[in-house]
XYZ file of C-alpha atoms in Angstrom:
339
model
C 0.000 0.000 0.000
C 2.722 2.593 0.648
C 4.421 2.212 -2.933
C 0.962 4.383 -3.906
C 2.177 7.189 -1.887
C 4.463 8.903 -4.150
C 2.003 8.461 -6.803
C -1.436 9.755 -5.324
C -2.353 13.285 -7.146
C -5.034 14.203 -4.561
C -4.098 16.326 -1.820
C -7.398 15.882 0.531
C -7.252 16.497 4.594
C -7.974 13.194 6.034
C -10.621 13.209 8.787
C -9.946 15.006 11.933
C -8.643 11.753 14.347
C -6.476 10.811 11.695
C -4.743 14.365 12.053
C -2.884 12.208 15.191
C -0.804 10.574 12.291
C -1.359 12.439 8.871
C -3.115 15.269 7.829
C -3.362 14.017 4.570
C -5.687 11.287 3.510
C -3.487 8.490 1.644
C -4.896 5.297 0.368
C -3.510 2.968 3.642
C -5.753 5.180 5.702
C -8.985 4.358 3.626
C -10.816 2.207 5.741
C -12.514 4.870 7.790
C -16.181 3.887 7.657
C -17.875 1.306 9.439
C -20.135 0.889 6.439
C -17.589 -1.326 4.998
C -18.916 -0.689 0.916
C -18.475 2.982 1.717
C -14.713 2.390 3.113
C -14.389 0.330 -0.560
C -15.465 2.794 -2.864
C -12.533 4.974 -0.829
C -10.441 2.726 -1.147
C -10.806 2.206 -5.143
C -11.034 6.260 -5.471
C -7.621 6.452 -3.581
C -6.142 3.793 -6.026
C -7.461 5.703 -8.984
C -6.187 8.680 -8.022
C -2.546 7.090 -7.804
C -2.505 5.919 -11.127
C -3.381 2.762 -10.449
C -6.435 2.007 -12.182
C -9.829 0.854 -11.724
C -10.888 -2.089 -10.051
C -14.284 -4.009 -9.921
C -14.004 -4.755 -6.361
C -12.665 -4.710 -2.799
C -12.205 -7.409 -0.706
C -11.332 -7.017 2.849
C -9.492 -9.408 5.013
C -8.202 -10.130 8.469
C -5.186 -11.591 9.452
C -7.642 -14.322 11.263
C -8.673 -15.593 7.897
C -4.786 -16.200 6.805
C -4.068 -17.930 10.104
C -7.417 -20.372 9.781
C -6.034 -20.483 5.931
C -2.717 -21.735 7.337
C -3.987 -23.644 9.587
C -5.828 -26.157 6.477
C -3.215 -25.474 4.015
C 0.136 -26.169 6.136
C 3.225 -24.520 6.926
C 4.697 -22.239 4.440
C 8.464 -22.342 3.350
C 10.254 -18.291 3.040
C 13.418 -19.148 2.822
C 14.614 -15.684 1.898
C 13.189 -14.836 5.130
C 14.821 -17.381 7.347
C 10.495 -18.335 8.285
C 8.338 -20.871 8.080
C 4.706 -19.167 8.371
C 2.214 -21.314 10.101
C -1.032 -20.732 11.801
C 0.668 -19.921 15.171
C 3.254 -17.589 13.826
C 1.549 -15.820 11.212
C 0.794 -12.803 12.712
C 3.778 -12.497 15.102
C 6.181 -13.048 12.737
C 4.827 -10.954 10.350
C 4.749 -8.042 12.703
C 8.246 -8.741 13.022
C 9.353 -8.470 9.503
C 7.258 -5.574 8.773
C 7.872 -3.632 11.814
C 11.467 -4.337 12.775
C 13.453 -6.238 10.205
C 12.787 -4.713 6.496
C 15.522 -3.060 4.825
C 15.111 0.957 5.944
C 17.467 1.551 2.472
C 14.851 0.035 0.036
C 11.964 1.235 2.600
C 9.390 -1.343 1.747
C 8.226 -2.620 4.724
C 5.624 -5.060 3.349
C 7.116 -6.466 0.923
C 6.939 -9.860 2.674
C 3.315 -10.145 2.117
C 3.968 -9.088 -1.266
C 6.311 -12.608 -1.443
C 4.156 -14.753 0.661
C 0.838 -14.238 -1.491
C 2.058 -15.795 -4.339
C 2.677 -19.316 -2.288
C -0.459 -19.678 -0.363
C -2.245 -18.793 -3.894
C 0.068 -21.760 -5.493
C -0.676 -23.631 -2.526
C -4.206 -23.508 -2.991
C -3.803 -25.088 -6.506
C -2.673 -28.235 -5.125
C -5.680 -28.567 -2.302
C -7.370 -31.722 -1.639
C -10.677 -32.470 -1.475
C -10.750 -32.431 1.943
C -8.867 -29.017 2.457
C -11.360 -27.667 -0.398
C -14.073 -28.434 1.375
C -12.526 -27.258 5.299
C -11.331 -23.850 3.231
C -14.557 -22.939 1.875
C -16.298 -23.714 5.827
C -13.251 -21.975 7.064
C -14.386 -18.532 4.626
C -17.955 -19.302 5.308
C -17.151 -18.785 8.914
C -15.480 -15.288 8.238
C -17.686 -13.770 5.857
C -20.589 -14.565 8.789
C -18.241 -12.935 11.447
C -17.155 -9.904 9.480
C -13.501 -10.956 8.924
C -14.026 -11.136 5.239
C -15.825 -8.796 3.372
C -16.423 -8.119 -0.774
C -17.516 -5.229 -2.423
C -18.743 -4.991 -6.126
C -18.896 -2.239 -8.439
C -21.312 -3.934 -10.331
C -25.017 -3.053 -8.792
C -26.425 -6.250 -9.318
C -23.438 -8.213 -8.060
C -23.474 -5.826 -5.039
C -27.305 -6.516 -4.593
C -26.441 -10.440 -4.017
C -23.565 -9.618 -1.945
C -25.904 -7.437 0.545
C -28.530 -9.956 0.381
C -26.251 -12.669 1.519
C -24.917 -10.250 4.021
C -21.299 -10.294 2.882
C -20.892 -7.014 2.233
C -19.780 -5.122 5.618
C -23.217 -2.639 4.882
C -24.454 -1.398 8.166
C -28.155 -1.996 8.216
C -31.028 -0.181 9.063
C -33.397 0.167 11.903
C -36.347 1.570 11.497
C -38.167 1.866 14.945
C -35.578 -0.423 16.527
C -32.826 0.414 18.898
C -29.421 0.255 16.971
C -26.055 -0.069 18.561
C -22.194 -0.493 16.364
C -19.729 0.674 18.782
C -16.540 0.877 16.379
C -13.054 1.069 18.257
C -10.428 3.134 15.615
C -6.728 2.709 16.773
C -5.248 5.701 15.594
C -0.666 5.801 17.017
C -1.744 2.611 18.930
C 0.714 0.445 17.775
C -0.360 -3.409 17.317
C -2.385 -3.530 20.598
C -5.640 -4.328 19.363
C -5.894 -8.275 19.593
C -4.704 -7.694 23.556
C -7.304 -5.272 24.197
C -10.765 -6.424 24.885
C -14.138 -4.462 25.200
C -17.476 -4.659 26.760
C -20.407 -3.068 26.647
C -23.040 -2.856 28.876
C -26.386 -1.118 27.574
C -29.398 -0.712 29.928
C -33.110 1.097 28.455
C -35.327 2.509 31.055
C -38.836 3.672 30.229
C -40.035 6.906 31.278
C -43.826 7.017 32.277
C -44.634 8.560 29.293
C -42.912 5.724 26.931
C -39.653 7.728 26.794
C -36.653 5.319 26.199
C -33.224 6.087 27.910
C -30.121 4.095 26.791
C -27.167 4.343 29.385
C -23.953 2.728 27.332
C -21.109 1.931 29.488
C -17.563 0.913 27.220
C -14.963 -0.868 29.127
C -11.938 -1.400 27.514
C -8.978 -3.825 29.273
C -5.571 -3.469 27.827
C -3.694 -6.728 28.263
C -0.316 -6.355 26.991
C 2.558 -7.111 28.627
C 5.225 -4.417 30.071
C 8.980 -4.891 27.699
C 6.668 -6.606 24.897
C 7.842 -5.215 21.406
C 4.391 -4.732 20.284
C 2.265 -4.480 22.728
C 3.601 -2.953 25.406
C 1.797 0.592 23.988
C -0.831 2.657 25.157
C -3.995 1.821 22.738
C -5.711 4.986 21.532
C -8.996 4.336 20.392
C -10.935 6.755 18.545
C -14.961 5.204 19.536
C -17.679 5.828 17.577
C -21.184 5.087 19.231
C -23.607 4.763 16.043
C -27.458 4.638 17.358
C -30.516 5.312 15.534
C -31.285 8.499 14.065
C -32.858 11.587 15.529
C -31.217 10.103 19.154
C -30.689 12.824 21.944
C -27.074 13.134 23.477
C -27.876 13.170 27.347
C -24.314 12.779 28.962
C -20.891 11.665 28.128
C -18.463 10.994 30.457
C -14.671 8.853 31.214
C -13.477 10.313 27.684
C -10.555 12.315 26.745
C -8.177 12.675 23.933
C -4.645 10.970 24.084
C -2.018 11.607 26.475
C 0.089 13.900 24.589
C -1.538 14.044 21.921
C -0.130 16.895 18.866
C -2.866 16.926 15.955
C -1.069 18.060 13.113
C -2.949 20.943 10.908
C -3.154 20.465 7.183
C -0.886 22.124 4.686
C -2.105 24.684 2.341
C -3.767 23.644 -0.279
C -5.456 20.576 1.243
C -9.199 20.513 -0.231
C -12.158 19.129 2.262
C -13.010 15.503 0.969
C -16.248 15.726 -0.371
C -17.035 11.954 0.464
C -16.314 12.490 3.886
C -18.598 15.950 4.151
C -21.419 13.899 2.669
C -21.122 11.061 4.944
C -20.640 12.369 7.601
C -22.411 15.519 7.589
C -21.832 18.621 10.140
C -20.194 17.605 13.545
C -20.913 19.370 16.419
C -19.398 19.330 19.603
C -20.570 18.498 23.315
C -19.959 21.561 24.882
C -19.533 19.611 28.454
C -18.053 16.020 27.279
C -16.612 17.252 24.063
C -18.007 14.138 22.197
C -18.506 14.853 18.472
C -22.013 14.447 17.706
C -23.113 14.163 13.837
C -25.486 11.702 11.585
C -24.079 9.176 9.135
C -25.976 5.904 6.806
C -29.172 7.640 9.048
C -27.738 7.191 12.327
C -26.449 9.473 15.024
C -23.446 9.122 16.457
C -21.146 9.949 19.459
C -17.538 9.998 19.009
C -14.886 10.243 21.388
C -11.424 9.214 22.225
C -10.956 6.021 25.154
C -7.135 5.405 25.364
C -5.823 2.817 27.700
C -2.508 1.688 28.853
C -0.943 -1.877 29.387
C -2.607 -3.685 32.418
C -4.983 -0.570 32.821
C -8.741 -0.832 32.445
C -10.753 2.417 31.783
C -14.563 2.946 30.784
C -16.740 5.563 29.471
C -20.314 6.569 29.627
C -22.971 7.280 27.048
C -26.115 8.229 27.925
C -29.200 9.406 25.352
C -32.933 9.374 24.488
C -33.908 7.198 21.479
C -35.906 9.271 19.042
C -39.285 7.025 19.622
C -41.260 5.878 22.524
C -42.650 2.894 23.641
C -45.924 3.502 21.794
C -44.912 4.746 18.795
C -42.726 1.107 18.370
C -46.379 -1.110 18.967
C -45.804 -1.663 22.315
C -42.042 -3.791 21.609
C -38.636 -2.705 22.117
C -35.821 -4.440 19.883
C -32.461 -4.219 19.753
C -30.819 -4.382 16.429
C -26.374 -4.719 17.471
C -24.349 -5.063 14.633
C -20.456 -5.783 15.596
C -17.250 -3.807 14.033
């Protein structure tokens, strides 16, 4: 992704957390939405824009899918790498190469995965029968849990994808509760798969039918003190998406980054005009400072929750959803879609 960087023409200000890291919006930074065909259609225009063509379609990946990949297709030989890659090392080792061993002269820290695709892909040609048929319950399994994603540029393709709910869309409500808390690390380092979150989400009902959400986030960093990669203070930029028209009550346990600089964008960055019509108009808690806009007809609350190694720290939400009781029949539902 970073060989597009000396090649993208657009100068664009990236969104305002990202400002932690870079001002400008590059193509490895794409992935901002929640709404995962939204993040794609980014991604491609960021591609485009570096002179490197059109594509038909995104597909999104997690490391977890390469590991269960591995962990059907065998170990795989990099000699040039002094590595064997197998279902337990994957991701560690990988860190390591990208992170800490890559040559700073030629600067291209993932070239590895560059050199490793090739082999599981040749590997693949040579499955079984029995590892076709584990692979395709192995990517069955991640598609349902959101670690692999497609998106088509073709509407009807697209369509099928969204109606077999493979596409990452976030869905709609109606006169149901909603809830996607989305953690962002933004200067985190790799802490992510050693910090864990819960939520805990209580309604009371008013009298009248009025329905008051209280959202409590708890995140628990488990790293380990001296660890190369995660012994770092996660900073997660949260975004609370609820259904539209809902009331910010209170906001509290937030608050940006220790030491955080935001840099300021250079002259002649232009405003993204995907993200302004996304996104809309933020405004800003004048008591919690919690960002407080609409996006894909929701409302969200957005604020930073950083926490350190072997620390645990939570934050508050509280609002009014925008129907009562009555006016939803009588039933409440909860509709909770996950990252």
């Amino acid at each position: 992704s970073y060989d597009l960087q000396g090649r993208l023409l657009a100068l664009v200000a990236s969104p305002e957390p990202l400002h932690l890291i870079n001002p400008r919006w590059e193509f490895h930074d794409a992935n901002w939405w929640p709404d995962f065909p939204t993040s794609a259609r980014k991604a491609a225009w960021f591609l485009e824009q570096s002179r490197g063509g059109s594509v038909d379609g995104v597909i999104a990946l997690t490391n977890t899918v390469l590991e269960q990949m591995l962990d059907i297709l065998g170990p795989i030989a990099m000699p040039e790498y002094g590595r064997t890659m197998t279902a337990e090392n994957f991701t560690v080792e990988t860190q390591k190469i990208v992170e800490r061993e890559y040559d700073r002269t030629v600067n291209q820290p993932k070239q590895f995965l560059a050199a490793f695709a090739p082999r599981v892909l040749e590997r693949l040609e040579r499955m079984t029968p029995d590892e076709r048929q584990r692979l395709l319950q192995a990517l069955y399994r991640a598609v349902k849990e959101k670690h692999l994603m497609v998106y088509s540029s073709d509407a009807q393709a697209q369509q099928i994808l969204e109606a077999l709910d493979w596409s990452g869309r976030q869905q709609p409500s109606g006169l149901s509760d909603y809830l996607m808390v989305v953690n962002t690390n933004i200067a985190g380092g790799k802490t992510d798969r050693v910090v864990t979150t819960s939520l805990g989400h209580e309604v009371r009902v008013s009298p009248a039918g009025q329905l008051t959400v209280t959202l409590t986030i708890t995140r628990t960093h488990r790293g380990e003190r001296g660890d190369q990669f995660t012994d770092v203070q996660n900073n997660s930029y949260v975004r609370v998406y609820v259904p539209g028209g809902s009331q910010l009550l209170a906001a509290s346990g937030f608050a940006l980054p220790e030491g955080a600089v935001f840099e300021t964008a250079e002259s002649g960055f232009s405003a993204d005009l995907d993200l302004a019509a996304v996104e809309g108009r933020h405004q800003r808690d004048p008591i919690s400072g919690a960002a407080v806009y609409q996006e894909q007809g929701k409302t969200v609350f957005a604020h930073w929750l950083s926490v350190k190694p072997g620390e645990q720290r939570s934050a508050t939400v509280v609002y009014r959803l925008p129907f009562t009781l009555a006016e939803a029949n009588g039933a409440y539902t909860l509709l909770a879609q996950k990252q």
